[in-house]
PDB file of C-alpha atoms in Angstrom:
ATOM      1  CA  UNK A 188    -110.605 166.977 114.487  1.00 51.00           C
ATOM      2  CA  UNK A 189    -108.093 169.280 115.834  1.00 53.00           C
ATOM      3  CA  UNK A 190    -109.435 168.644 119.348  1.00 53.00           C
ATOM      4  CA  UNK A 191    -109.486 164.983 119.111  1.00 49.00           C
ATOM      5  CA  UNK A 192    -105.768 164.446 117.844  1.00 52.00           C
ATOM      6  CA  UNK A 193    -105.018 166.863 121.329  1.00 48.00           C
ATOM      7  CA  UNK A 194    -106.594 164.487 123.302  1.00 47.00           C
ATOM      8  CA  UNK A 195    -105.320 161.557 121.723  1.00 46.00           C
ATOM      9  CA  UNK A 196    -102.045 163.191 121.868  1.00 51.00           C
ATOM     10  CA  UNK A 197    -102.299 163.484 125.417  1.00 51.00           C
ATOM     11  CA  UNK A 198    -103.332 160.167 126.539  1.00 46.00           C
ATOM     12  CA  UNK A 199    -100.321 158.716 124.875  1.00 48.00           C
ATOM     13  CA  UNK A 200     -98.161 160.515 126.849  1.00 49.00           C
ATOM     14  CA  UNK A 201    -100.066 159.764 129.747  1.00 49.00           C
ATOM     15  CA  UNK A 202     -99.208 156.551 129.171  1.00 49.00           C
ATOM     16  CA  UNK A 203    -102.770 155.376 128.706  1.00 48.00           C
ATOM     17  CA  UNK A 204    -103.245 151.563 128.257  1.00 50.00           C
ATOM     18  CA  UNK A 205    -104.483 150.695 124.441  1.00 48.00           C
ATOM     19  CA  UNK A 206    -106.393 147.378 124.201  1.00 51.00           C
ATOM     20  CA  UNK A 207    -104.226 145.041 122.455  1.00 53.00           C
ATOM     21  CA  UNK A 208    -105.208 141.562 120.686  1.00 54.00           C
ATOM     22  CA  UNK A 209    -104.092 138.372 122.303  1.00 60.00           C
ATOM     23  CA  UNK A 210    -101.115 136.596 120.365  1.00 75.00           C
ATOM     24  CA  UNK A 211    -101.902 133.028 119.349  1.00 80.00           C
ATOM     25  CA  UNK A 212     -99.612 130.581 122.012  1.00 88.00           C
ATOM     26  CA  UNK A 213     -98.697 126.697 121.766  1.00 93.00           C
ATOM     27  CA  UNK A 214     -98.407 124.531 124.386  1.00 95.00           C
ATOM     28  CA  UNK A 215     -97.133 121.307 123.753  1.00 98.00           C
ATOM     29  CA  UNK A 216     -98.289 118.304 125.978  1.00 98.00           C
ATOM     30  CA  UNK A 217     -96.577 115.496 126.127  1.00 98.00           C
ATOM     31  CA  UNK A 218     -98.952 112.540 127.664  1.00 98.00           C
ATOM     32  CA  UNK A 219     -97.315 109.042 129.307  1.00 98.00           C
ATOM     33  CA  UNK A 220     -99.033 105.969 130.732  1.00 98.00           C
ATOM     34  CA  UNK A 221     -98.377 104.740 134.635  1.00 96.00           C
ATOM     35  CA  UNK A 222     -95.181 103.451 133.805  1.00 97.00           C
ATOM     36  CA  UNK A 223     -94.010 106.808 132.248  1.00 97.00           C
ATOM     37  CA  UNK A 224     -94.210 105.264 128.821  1.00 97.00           C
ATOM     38  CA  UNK A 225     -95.637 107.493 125.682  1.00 98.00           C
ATOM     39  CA  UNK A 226     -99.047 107.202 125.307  1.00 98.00           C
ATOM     40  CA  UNK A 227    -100.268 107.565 121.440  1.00 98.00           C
ATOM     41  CA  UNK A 228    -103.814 107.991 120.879  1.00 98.00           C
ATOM     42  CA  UNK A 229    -105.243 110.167 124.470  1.00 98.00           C
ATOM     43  CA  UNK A 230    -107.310 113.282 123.890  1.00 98.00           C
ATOM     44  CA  UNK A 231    -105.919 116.396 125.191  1.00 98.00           C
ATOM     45  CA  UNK A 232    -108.427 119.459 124.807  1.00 96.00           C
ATOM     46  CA  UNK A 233    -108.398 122.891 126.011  1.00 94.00           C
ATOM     47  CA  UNK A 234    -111.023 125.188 126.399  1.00 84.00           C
ATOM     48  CA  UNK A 235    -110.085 127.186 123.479  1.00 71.00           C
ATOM     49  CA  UNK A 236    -112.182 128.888 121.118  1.00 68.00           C
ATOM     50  CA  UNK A 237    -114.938 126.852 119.542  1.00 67.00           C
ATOM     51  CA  UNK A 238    -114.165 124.748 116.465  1.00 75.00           C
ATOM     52  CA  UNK A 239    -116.290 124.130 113.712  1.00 85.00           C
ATOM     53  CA  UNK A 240    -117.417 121.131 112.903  1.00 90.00           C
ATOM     54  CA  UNK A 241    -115.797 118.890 110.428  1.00 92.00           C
ATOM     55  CA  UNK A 242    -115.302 115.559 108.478  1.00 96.00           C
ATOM     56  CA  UNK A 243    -113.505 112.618 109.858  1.00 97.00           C
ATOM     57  CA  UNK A 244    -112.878 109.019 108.832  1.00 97.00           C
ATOM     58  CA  UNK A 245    -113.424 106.299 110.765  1.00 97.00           C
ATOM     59  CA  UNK A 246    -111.815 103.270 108.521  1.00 96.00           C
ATOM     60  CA  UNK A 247    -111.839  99.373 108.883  1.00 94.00           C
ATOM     61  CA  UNK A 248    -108.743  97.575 107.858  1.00 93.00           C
ATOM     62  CA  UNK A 249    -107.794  94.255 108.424  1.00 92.00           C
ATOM     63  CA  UNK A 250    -110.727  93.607 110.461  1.00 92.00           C
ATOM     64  CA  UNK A 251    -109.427  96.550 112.426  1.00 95.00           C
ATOM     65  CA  UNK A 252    -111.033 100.260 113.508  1.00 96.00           C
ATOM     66  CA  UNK A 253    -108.511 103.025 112.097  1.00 97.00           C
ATOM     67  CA  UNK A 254    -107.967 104.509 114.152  1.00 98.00           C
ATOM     68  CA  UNK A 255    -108.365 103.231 117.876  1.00 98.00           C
ATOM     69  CA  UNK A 256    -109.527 106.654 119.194  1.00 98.00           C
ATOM     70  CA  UNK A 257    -110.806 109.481 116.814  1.00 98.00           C
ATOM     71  CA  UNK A 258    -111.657 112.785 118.202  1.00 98.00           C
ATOM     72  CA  UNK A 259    -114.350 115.583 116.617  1.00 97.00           C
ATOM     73  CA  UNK A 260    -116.003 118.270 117.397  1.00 95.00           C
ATOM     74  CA  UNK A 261    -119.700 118.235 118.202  1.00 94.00           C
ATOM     75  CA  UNK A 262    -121.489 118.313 115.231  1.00 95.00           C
ATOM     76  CA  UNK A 263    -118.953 116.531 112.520  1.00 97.00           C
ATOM     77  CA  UNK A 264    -119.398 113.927 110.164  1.00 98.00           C
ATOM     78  CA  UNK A 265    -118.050 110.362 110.806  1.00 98.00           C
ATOM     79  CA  UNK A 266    -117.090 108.283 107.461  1.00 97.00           C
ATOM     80  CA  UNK A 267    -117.060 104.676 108.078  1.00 96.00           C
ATOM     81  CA  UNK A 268    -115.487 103.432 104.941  1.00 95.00           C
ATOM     82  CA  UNK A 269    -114.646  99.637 104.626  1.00 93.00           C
ATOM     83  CA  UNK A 270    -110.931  98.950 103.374  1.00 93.00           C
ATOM     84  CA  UNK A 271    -111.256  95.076 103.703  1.00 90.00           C
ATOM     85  CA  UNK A 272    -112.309  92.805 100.997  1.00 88.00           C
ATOM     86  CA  UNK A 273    -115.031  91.446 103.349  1.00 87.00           C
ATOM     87  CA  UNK A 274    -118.449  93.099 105.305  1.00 89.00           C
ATOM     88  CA  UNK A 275    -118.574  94.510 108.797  1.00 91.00           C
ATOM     89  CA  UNK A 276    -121.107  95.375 110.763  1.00 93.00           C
ATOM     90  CA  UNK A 277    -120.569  98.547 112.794  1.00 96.00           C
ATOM     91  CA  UNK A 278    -122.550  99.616 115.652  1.00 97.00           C
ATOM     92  CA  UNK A 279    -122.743 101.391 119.379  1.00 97.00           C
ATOM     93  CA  UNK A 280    -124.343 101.295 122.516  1.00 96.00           C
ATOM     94  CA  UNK A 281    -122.994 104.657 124.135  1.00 97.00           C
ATOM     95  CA  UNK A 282    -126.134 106.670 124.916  1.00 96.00           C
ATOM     96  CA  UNK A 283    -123.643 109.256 123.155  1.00 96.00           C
ATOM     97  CA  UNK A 284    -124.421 108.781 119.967  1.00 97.00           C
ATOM     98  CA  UNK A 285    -126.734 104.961 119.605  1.00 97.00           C
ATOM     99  CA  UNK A 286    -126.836 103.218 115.967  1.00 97.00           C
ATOM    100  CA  UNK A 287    -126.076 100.558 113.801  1.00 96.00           C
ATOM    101  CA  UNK A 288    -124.962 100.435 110.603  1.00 95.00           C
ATOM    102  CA  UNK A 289    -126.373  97.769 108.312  1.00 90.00           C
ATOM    103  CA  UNK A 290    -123.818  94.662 107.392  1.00 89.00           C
ATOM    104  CA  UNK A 291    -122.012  96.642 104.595  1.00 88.00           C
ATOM    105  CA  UNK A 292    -118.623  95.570 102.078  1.00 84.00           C
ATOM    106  CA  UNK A 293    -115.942  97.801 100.596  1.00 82.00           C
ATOM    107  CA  UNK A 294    -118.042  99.439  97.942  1.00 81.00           C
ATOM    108  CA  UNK A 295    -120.140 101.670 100.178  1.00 83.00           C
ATOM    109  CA  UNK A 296    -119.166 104.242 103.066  1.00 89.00           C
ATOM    110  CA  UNK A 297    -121.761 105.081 105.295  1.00 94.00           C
ATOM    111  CA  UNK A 298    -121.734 108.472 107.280  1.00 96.00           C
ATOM    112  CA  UNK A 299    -123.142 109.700 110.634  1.00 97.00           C
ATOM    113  CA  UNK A 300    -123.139 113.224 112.141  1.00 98.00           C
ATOM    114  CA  UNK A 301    -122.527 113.141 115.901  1.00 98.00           C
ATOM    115  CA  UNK A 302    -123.929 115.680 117.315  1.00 96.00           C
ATOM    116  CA  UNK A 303    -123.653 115.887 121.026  1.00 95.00           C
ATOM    117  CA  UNK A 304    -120.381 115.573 123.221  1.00 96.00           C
ATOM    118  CA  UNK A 305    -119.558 112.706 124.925  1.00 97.00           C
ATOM    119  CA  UNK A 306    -117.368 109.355 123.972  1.00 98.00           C
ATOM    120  CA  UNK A 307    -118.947 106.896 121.404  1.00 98.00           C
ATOM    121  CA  UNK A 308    -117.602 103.330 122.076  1.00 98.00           C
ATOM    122  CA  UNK A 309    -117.497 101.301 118.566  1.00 97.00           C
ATOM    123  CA  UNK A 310    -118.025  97.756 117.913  1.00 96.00           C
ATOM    124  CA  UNK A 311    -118.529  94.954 114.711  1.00 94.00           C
ATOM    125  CA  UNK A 312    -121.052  92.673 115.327  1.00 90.00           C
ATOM    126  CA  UNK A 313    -119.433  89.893 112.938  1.00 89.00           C
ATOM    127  CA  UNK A 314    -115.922  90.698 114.594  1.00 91.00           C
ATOM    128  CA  UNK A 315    -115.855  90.892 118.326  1.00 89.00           C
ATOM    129  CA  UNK A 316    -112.104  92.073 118.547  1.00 92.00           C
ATOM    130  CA  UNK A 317    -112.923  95.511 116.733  1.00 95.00           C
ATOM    131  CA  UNK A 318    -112.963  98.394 119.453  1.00 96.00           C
ATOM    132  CA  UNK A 319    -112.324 101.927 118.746  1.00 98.00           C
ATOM    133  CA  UNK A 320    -113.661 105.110 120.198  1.00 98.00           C
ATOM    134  CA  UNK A 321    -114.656 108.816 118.791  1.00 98.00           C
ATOM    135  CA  UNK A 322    -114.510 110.845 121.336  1.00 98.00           C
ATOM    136  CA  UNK A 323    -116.726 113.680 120.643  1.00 97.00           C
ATOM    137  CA  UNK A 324    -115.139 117.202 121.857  1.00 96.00           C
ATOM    138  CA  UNK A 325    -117.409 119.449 124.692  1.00 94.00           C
ATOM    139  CA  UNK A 326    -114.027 121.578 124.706  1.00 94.00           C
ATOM    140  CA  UNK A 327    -112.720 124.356 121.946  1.00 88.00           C
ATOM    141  CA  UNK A 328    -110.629 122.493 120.469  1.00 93.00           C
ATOM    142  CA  UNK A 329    -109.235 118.397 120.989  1.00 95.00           C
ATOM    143  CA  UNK A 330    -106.432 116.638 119.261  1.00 96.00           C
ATOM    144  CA  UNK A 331    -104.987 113.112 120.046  1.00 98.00           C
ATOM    145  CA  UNK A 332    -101.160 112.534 120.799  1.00 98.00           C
ATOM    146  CA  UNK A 333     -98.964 111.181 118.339  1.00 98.00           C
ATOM    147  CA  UNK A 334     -96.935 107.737 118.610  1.00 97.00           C
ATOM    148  CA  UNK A 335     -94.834 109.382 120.737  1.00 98.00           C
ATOM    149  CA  UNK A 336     -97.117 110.672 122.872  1.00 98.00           C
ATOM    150  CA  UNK A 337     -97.385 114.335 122.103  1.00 98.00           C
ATOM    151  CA  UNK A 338    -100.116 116.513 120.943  1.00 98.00           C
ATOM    152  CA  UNK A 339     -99.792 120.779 120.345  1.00 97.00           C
ATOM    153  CA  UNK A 340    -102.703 122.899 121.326  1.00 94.00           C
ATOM    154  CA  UNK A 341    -103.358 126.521 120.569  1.00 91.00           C
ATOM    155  CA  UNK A 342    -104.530 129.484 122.650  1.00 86.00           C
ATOM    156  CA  UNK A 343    -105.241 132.889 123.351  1.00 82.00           C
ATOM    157  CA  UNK A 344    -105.870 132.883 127.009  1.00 75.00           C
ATOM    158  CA  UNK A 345    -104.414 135.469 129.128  1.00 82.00           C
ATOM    159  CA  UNK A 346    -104.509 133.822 132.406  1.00 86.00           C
ATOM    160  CA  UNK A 347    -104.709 130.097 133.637  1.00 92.00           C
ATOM    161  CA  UNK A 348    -105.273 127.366 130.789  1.00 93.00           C
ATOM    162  CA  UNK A 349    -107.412 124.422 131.542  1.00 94.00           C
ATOM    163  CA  UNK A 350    -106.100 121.255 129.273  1.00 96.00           C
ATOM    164  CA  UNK A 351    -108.319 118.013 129.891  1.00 97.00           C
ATOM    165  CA  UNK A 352    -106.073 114.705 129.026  1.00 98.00           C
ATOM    166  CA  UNK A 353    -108.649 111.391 128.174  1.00 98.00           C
ATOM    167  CA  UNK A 354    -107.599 107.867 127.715  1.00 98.00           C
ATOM    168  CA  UNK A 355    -110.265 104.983 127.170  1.00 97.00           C
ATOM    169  CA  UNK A 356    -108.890 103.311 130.572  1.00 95.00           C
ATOM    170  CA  UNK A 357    -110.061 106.204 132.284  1.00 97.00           C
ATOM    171  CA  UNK A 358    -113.359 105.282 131.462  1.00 95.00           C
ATOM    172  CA  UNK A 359    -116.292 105.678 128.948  1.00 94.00           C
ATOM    173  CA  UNK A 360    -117.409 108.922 130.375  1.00 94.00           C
ATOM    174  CA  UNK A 361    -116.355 112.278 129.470  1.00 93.00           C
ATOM    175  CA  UNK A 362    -116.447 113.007 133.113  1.00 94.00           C
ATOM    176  CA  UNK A 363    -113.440 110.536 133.353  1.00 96.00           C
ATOM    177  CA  UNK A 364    -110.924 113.173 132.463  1.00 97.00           C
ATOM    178  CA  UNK A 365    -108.413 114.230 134.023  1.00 97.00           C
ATOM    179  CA  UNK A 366    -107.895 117.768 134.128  1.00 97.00           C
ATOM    180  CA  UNK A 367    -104.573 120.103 134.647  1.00 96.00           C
ATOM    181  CA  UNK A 368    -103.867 123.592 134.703  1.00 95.00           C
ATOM    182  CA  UNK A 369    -100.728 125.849 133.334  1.00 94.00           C
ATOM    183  CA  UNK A 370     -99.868 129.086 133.616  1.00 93.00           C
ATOM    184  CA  UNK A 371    -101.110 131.148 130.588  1.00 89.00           C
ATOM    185  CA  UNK A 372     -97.295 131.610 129.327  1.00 92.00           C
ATOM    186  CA  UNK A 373     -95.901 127.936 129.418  1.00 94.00           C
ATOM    187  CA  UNK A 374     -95.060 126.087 126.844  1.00 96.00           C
ATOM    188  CA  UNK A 375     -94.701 122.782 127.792  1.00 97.00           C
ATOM    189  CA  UNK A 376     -97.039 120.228 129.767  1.00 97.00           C
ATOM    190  CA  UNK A 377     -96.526 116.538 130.752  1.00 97.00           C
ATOM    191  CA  UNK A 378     -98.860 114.598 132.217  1.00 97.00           C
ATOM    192  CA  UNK A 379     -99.187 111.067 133.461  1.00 97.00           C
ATOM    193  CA  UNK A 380    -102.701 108.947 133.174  1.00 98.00           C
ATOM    194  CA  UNK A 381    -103.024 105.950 135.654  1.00 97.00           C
ATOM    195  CA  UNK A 382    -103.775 103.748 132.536  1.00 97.00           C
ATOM    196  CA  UNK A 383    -102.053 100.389 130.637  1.00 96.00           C
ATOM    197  CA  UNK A 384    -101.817 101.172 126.751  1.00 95.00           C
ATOM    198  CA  UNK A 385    -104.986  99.877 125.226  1.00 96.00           C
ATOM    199  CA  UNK A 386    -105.853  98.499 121.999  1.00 93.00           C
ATOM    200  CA  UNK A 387    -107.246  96.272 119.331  1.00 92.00           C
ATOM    201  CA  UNK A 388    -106.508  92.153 119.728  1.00 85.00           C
ATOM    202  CA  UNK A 389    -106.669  90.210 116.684  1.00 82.00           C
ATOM    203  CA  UNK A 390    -107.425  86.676 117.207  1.00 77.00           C
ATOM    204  CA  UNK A 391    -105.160  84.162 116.521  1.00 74.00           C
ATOM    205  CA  UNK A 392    -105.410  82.935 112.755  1.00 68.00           C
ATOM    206  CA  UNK A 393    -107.535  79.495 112.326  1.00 60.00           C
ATOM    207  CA  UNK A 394    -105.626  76.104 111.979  1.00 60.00           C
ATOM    208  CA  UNK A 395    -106.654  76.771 108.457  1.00 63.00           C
ATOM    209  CA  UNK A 396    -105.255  80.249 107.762  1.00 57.00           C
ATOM    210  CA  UNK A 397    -102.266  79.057 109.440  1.00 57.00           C
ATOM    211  CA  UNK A 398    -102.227  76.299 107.095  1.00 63.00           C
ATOM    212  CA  UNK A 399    -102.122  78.527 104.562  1.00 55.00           C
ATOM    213  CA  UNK A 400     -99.919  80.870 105.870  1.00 57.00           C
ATOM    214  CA  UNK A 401     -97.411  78.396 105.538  1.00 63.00           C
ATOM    215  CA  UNK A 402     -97.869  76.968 102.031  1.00 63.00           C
ATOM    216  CA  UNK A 403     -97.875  80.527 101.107  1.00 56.00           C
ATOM    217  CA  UNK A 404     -94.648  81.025 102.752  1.00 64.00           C
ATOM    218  CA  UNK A 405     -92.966  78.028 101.618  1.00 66.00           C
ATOM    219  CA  UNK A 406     -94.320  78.593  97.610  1.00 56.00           C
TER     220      UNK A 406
END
C-alpha cells in the first residue's frame, strides 16, 4: 500500500495526465429555408450516443396529420390516434416502413413499431390532402426545430461534430440530408436548406359547408 501511494504520489507531480469524463455540451442549431426564413419542423440529428427507443403520437385532427414531420428513433412505437369525429384511413408506400391501417373512427388508436431507419411518407386514403412524415432516426439522437426554427442537441464529442439537417423538400430519402460539421466546442449552428416551407392543404370547404358556414355565422 505504502508503495503504491509513492508511486501515485509521484506521477502527480509528474504531471501525469488522468483520464477525465467528457462534459455533456449543447449546440443549438438554428435551421432557415432559401429565403433565410425559419424553418419549423426539419430534423437535425447528430451522431450522438444511441437513444432508446420510445413512444410517439402521430394524431389526426381536422382531417389533418399532427404533426407534419415526426421524428423517432429506430425501433419506437407510432400511435395513430383519431381526434376527428369522422374515420381515416392511414397508410404508406415508403419501402421504409409499408402498411395500412384499416378505415378506423375516434374510438380506437392503432399502433405500429418502426423498426428500421429511413423516412416514412404518410397518407389517408379517404382524404388526399393529409401528408405528414416520421422520419425514422439512423443517428444518436434527432429532434425537429421549433416554430422558430431552432432545435438543441446534446454531445460529448471531443473533436469534430457531424449534425445532419432534413427537410421533406430535400427529398424522401435519408440520403437527402444535408450534412455540416462544427468544431467540438461551438455552440451555435445555422444552416440554410434549399427548400420552400412545406405543408398540409386543406381543400376549400364545399358550396355546402360554406353554406353553412354562413348561417352559422349569421345565427
Amino acid at each position: 500500500m505504502r508503495n503504491f501511494q509513492i508511486i501515485f504520489a509521484c506521477l502527480v507531480a509528474a504531471g501525469a495526465a488522468i483520464p477525465s469524463v467528457p462534459q455533456a455540451r449543447q449546440l443549438t442549431v438554428t435551421v432557415v429555408d432559401n429565403q433565410g426564413r425559419p424553418l419549423p419542423e426539419a430534423v437535425v440529428s447528430i451522431a450522438a450516443q444511441q437513444s432508446s427507443p420510445g413512444t410517439a403520437t402521430m394524431d389526426q385532427v381536422d382531417k389533418l396529420f399532427v404533426p407534419f414531420v415526426l421524428a423517432v428513433n429506430a425501433g419506437s412505437q407510432v400511435q395513430f390516434p383519431n381526434s376527428d369525429n369522422l374515420r381515416h384511413q392511414v397508410y404508406s408506400f415508403s419501402k421504409t416502413k409499408p402498411f395500412e391501417l384499416p378505415l378506423y373512427s375516434n374510438q380506437e388508436a392503432p399502433e405500429l413499431i418502426f423498426e428500421e431507419p429511413g423516412i416514412v411518407v404518410l397518407g389517408c386514403n379517404i382524404h388526399d390532402h393529409m401528408r405528414a412524415y416520421i422520419y425514422v432516426s439512423p443517428h444518436g439522437q434527432s429532434v425537429t426545430t421549433n416554430n422558430a426554427g431552432v432545435a438543441t442537441l446534446e454531445h460529448l464529442a471531443t473533436g469534430p461534430v457531424i449534425v445532419y439537417a432534413w427537410y421533406p423538400g430535400l427529398g424522401a430519402e435519408i440520403t437527402a440530408e444535408k450534412v455540416f460539421t462544427v468544431d467540438a466546442d461551438a455552440t451555435t449552428l445555422s444552416v440554410a436548406l434549399p427548400v420552400k416551407p412545406d405543408g398540409q392543404s386543406p381543400p376549400p370547404p364545399s358550396s355546402l359547408q360554406q353554406r353553412f358556414n354562413r348561417l352559422k355565422n349569421n345565427g
